[in-house]
mmCIF file of C-alpha atoms and ligand atoms in Angstrom:
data_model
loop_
_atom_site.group_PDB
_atom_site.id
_atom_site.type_symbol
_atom_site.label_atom_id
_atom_site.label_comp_id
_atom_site.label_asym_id
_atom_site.label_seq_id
_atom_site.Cartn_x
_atom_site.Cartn_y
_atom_site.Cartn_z
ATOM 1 C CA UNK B 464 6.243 -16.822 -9.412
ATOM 2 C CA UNK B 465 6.386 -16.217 -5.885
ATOM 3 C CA UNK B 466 6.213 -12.342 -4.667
ATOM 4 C CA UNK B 467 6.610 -12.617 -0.837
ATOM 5 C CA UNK B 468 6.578 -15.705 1.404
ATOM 6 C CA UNK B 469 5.386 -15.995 4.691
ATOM 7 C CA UNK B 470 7.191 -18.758 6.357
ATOM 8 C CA UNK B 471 5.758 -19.553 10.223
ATOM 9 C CA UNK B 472 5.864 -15.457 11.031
ATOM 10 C CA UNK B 473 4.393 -14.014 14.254
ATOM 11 C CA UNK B 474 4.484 -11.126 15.661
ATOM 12 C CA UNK B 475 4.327 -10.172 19.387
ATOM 13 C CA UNK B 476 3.921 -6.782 20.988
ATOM 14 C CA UNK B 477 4.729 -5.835 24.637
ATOM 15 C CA UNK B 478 1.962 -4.350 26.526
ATOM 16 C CA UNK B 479 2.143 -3.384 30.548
ATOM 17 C CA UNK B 480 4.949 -5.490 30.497
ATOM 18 C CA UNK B 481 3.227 -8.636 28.893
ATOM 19 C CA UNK B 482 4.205 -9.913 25.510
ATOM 20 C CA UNK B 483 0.215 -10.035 23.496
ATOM 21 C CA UNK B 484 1.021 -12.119 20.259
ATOM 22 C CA UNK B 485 -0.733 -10.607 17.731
ATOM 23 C CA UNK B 486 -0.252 -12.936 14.341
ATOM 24 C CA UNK B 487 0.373 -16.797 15.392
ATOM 25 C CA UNK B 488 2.463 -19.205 12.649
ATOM 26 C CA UNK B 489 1.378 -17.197 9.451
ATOM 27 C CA UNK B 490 2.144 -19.246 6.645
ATOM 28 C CA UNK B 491 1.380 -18.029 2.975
ATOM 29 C CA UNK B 492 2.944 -17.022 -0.453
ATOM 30 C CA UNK B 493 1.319 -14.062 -2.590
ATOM 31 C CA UNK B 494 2.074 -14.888 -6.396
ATOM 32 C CA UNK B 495 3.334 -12.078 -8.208
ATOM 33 C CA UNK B 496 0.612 -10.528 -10.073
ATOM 34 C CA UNK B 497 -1.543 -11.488 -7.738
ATOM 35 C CA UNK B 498 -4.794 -9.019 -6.409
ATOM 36 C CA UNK B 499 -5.156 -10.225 -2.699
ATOM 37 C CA UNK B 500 -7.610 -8.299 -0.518
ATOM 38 C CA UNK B 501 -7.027 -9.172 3.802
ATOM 39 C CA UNK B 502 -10.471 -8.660 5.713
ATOM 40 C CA UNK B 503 -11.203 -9.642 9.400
ATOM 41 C CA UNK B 504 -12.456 -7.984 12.470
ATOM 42 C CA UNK B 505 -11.184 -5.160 13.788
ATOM 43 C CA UNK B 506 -7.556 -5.569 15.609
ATOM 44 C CA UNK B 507 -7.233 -9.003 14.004
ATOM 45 C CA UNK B 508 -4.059 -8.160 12.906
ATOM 46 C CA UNK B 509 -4.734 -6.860 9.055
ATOM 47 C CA UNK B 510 -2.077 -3.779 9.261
ATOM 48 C CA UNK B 511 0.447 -5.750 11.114
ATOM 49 C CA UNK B 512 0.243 -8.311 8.638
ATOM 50 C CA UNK B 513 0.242 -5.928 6.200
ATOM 51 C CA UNK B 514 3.472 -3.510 7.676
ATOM 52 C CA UNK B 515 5.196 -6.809 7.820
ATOM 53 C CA UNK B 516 5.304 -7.584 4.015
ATOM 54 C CA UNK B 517 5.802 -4.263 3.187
ATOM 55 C CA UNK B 518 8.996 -3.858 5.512
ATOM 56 C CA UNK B 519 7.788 -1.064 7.512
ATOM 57 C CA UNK B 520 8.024 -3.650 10.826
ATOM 58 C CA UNK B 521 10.000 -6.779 11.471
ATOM 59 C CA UNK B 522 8.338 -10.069 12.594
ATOM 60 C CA UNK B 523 8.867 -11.752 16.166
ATOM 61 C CA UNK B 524 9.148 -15.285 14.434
ATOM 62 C CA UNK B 525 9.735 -16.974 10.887
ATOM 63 C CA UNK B 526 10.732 -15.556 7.816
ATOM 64 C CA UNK B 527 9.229 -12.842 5.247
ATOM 65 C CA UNK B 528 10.690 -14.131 1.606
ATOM 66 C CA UNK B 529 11.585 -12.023 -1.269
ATOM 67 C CA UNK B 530 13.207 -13.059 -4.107
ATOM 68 C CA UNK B 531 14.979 -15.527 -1.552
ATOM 69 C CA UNK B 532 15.931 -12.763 0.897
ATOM 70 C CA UNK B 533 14.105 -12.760 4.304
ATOM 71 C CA UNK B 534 13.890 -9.051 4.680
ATOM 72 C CA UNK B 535 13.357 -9.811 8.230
ATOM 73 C CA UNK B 536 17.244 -9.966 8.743
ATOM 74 C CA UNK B 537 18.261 -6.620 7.146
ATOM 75 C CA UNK B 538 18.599 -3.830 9.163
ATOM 76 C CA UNK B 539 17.103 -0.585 9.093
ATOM 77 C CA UNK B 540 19.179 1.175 6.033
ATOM 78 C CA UNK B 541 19.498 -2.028 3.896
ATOM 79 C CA UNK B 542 15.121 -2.284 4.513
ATOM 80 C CA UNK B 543 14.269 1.207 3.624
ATOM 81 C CA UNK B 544 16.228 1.074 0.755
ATOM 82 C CA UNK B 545 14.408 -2.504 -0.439
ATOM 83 C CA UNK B 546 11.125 -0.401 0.387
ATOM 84 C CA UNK B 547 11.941 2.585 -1.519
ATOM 85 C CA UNK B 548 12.395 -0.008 -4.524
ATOM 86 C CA UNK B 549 9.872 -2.517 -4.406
ATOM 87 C CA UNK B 550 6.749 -0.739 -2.370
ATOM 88 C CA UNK B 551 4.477 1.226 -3.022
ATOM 89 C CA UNK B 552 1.907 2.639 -0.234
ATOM 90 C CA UNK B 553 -1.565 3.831 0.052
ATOM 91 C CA UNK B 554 -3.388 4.868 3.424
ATOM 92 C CA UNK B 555 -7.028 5.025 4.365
ATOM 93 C CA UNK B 556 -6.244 9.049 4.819
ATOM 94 C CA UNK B 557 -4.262 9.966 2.065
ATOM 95 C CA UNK B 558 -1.093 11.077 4.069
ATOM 96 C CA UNK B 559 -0.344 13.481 1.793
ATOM 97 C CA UNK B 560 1.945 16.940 3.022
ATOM 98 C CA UNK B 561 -0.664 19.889 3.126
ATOM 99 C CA UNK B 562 2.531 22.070 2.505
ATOM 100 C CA UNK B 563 3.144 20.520 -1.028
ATOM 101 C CA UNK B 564 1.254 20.657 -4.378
ATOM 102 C CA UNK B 565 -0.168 16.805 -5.928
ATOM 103 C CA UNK B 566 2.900 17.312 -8.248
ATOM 104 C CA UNK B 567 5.037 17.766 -5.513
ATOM 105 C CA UNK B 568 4.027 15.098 -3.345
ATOM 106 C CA UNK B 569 4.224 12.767 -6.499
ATOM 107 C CA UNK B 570 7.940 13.961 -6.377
ATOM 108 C CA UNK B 571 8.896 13.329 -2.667
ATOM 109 C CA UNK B 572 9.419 9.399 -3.092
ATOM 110 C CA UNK B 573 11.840 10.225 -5.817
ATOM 111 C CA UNK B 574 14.096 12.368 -3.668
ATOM 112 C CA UNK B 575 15.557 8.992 -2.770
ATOM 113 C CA UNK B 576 16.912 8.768 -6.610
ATOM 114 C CA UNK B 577 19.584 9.618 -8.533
ATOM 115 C CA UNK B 578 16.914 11.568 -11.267
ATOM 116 C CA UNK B 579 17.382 14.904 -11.634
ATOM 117 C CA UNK B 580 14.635 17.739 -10.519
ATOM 118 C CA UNK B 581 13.288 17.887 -14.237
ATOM 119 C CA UNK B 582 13.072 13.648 -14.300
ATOM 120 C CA UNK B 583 11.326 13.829 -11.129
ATOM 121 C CA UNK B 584 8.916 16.196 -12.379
ATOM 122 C CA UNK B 585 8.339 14.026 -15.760
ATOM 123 C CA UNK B 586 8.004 11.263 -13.839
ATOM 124 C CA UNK B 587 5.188 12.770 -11.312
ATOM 125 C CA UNK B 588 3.527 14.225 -13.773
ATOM 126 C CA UNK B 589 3.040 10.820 -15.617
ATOM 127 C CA UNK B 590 1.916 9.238 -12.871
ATOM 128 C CA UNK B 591 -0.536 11.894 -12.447
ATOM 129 C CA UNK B 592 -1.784 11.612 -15.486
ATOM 130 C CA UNK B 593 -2.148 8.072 -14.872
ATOM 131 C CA UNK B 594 -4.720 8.393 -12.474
ATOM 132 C CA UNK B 595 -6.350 10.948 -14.228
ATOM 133 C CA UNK B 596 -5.195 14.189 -12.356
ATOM 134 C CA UNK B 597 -3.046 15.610 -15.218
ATOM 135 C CA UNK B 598 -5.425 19.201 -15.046
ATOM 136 C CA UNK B 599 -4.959 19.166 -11.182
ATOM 137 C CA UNK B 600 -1.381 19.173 -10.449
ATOM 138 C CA UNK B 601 -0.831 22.076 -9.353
ATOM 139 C CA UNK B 602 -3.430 22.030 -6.403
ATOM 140 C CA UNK B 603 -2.891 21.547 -2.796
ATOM 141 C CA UNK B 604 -4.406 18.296 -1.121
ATOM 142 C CA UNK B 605 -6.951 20.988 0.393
ATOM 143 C CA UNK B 606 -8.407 21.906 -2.712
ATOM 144 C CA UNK B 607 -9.074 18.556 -3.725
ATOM 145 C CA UNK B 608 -11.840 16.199 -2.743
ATOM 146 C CA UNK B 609 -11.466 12.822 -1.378
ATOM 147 C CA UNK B 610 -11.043 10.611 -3.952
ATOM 148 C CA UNK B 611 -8.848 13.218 -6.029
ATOM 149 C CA UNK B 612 -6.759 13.330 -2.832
ATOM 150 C CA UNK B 613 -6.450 9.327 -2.949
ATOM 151 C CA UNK B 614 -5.427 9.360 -6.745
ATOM 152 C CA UNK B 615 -2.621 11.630 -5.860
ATOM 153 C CA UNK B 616 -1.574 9.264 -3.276
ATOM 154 C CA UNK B 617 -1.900 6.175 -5.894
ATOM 155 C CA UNK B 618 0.055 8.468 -8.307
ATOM 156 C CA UNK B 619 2.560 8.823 -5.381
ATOM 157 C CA UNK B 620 2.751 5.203 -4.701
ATOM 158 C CA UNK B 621 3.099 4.152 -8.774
ATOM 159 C CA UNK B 622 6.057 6.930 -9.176
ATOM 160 C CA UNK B 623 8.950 5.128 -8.163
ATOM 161 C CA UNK B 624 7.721 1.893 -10.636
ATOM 162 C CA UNK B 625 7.502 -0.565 -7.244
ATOM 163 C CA UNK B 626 6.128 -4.260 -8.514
ATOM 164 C CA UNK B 627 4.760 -4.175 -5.175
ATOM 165 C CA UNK B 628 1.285 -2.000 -3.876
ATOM 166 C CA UNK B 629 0.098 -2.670 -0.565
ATOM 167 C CA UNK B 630 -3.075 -0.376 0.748
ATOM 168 C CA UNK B 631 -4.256 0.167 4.214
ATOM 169 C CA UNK B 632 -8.535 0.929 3.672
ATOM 170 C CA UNK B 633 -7.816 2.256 0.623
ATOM 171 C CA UNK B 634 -11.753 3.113 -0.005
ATOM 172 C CA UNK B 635 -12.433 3.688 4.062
ATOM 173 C CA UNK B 636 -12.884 7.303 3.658
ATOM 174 C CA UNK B 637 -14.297 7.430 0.665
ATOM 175 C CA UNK B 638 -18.216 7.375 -0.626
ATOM 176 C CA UNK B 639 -19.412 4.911 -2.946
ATOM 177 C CA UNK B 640 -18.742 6.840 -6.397
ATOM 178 C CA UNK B 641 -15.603 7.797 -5.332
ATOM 179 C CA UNK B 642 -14.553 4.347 -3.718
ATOM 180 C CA UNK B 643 -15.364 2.545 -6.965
ATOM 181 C CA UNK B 644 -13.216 5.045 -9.041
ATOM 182 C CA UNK B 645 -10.307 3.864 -6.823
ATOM 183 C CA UNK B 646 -10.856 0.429 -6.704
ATOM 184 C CA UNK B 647 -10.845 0.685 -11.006
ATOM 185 C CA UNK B 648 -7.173 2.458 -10.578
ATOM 186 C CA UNK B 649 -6.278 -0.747 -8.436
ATOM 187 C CA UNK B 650 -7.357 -2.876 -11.127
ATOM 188 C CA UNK B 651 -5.895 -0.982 -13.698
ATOM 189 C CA UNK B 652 -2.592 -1.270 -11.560
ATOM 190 C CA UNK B 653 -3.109 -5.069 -11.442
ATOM 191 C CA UNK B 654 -4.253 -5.531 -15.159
ATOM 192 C CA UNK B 655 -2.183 -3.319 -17.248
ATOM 193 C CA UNK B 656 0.900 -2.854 -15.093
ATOM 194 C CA UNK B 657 1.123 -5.919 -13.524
ATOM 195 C CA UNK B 658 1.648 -4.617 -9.935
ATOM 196 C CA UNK B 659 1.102 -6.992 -7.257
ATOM 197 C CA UNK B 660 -1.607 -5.584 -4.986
ATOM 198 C CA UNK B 661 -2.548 -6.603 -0.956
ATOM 199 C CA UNK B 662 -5.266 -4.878 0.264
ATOM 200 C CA UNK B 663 -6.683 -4.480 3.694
ATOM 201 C CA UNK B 664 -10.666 -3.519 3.672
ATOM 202 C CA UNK B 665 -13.783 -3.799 5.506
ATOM 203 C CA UNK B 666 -15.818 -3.459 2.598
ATOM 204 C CA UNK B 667 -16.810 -6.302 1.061
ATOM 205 C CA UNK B 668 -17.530 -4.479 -1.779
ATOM 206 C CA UNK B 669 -13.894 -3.485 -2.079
ATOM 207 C CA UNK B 670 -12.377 -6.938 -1.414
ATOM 208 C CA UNK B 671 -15.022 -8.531 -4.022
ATOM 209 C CA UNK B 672 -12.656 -6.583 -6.474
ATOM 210 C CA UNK B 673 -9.722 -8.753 -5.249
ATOM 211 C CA UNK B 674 -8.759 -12.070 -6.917
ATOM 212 C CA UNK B 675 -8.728 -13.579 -3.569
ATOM 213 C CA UNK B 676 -9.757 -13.060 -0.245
ATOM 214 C CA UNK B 677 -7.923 -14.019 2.895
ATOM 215 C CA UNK B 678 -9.280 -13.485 6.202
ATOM 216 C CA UNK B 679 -7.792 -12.996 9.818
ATOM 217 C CA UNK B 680 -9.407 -14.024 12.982
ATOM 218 C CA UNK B 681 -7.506 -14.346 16.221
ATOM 219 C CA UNK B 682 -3.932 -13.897 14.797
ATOM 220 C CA UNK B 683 -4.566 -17.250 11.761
ATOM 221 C CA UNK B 684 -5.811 -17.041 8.397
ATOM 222 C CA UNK B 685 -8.050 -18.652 6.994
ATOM 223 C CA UNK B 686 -7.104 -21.244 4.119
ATOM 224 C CA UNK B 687 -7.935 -20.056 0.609
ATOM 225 C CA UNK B 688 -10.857 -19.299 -0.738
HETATM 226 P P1 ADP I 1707 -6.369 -4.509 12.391
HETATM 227 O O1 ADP I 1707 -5.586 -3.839 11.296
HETATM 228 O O2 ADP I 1707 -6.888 -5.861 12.007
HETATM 229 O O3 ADP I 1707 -7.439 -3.656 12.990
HETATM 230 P P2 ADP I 1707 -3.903 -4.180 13.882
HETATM 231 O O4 ADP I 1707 -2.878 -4.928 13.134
HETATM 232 O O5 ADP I 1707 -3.934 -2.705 13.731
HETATM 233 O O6 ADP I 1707 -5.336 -4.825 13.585
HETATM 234 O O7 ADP I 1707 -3.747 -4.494 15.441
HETATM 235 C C1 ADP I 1707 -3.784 -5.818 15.952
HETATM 236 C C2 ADP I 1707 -3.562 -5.784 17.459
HETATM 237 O O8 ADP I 1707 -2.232 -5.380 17.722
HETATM 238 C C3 ADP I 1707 -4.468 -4.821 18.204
HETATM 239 O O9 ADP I 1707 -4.823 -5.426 19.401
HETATM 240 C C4 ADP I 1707 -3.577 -3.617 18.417
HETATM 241 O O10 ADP I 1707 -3.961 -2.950 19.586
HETATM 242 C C5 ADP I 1707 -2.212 -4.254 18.563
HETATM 243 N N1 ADP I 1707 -1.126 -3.352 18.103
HETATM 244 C C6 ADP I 1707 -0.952 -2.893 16.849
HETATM 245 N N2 ADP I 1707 0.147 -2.115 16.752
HETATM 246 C C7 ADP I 1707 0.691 -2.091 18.005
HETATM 247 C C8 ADP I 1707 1.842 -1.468 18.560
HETATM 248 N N3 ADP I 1707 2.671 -0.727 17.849
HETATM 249 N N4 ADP I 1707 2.074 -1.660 19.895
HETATM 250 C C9 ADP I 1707 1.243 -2.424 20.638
HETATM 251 N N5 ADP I 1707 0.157 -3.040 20.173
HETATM 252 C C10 ADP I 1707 -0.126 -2.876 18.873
HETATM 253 P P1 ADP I 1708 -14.526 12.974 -6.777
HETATM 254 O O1 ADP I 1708 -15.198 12.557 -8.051
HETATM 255 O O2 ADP I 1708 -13.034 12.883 -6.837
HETATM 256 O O3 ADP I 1708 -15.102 12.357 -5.564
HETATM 257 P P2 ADP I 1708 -16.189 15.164 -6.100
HETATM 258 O O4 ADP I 1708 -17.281 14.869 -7.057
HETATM 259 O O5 ADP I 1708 -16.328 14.825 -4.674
HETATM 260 O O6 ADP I 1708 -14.823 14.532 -6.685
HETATM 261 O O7 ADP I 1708 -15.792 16.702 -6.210
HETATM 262 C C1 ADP I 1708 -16.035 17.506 -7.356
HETATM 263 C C2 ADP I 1708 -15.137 18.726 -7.300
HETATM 264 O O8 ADP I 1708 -15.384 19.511 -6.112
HETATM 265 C C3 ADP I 1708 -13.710 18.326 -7.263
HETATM 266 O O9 ADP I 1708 -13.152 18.484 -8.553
HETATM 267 C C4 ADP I 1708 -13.032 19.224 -6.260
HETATM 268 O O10 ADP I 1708 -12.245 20.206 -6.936
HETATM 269 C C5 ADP I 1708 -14.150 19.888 -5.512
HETATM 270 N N1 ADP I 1708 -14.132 19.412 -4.123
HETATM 271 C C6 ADP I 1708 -14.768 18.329 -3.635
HETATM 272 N N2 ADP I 1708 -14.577 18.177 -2.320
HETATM 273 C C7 ADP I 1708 -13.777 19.202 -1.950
HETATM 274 C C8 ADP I 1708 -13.213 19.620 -0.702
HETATM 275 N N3 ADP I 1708 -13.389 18.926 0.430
HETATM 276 N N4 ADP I 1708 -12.442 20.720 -0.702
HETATM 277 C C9 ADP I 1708 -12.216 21.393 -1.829
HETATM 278 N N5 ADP I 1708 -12.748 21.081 -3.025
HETATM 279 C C10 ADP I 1708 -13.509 19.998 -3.092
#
């Protein structure tokens, strides 16, 4: 079954006046289920291509596909509700709210929900115990290391039950023990939840945990490996 399609999609952005296109005729379908990590050089496009299927930006050309609905055509309201449904996000730092508590940043994407305070709080706390966190709830992102830091934000991005995860360097700040203990949560999500996963890395050690690798140079991808 077919997750997201990518039907001829570019994307241009305008720069001193100059329109630099930045993905050229990207054509490709991620499978549900699928583990897909994007690599490439630097400012080959990888979070473009990435914001694109997740609905955070809208193409220039073709069509992004889901579930026969090219999300390119809905407007803002109708898109951040489809993202609030079906994504789930995870940055290279975290982006988690100093202000808030791990339990209460698991909370915030549920705001958008009819739960109730107490669901919420089931809910985040399951997801933190997911990830392994369950004794650390209560701290603040500063009193966490790195990688605990990044769990919260996986536990964040699993909360609202999204069949889609898409993550930005997931492992780029992390060191090697810690990296790997993220990259076995992103399998997990794969493997026992079935969430379809694109990740954007440098590290081929992190993408050689993908089921595929794709790889953009100069605004094309490559064909399948
Ligand atoms: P990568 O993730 O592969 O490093 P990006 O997708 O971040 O690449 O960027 C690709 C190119 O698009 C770069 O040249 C970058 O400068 C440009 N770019 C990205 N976002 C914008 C934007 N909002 N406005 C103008 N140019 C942008
Ligand atoms: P991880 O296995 O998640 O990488 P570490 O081994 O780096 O965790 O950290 C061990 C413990 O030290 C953590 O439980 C955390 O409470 C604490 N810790 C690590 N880094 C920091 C930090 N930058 N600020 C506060 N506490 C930290």
């Amino acid at each position: 079954e077919v997750a997201v399609a990518l039907r001829h999609v570019s994307k241009s952005y305008t720069r001193g006046g100059q329109a630099v296109e930045v993905l050229t005729d990207i054509d490709f379908d991620i499978q549900s289920g699928d583990f897909l990590a994007l690599m490439g050089p630097s400012g080959s496009g990888k979070s473009t291509l990435l914001n694109l299927i997740a609905g955070i930006d809208k193409p220039t050309g073709g069509q992004i596909l889901v579930g026969g609905t090219d999300i390119a055509t809905l407007d803002e309201a109708d898109l951040a509700d489809w993202r609030a449904g079906n994504v789930g996000f995870i940055f290279q730092f975290y982006n988690l709210m100093p202000v808030l508590t791990g339990l209460e940043n698991v909370e915030l994407p549920l705001m958008l929900t009819r739960l109730n305070r107490r669901e919420r709080r089931e809910h985040a706390a399951l997801a933190l115990e997911m990830v392994g966190l369950a004794d650390r709830m209560q701290h603040y992102p500063n009193e966490l290391s790195g990688g605990q830091q990044q769990r919260v934000a996986i536990a964040r991005a699993l909360v609202t039950d999204p069949t889609l995860i898409v993550a930005d360097e997931p492992t780029g700040d992390l060191d090697r023990k810690s990296a790997g203990e993220i990259l076995d949560l992103l399998d997990r999500l794969n493997t026992e939840l079935g969430k379809t996963i694109i990740m954007v890395t440098h590290d081929a050690r992190a993408a050689e945990r993908a089921h595929a690798i794709r790889h953009l140079e100069k605004g094309e991808l490559s064909s399948l490996e």
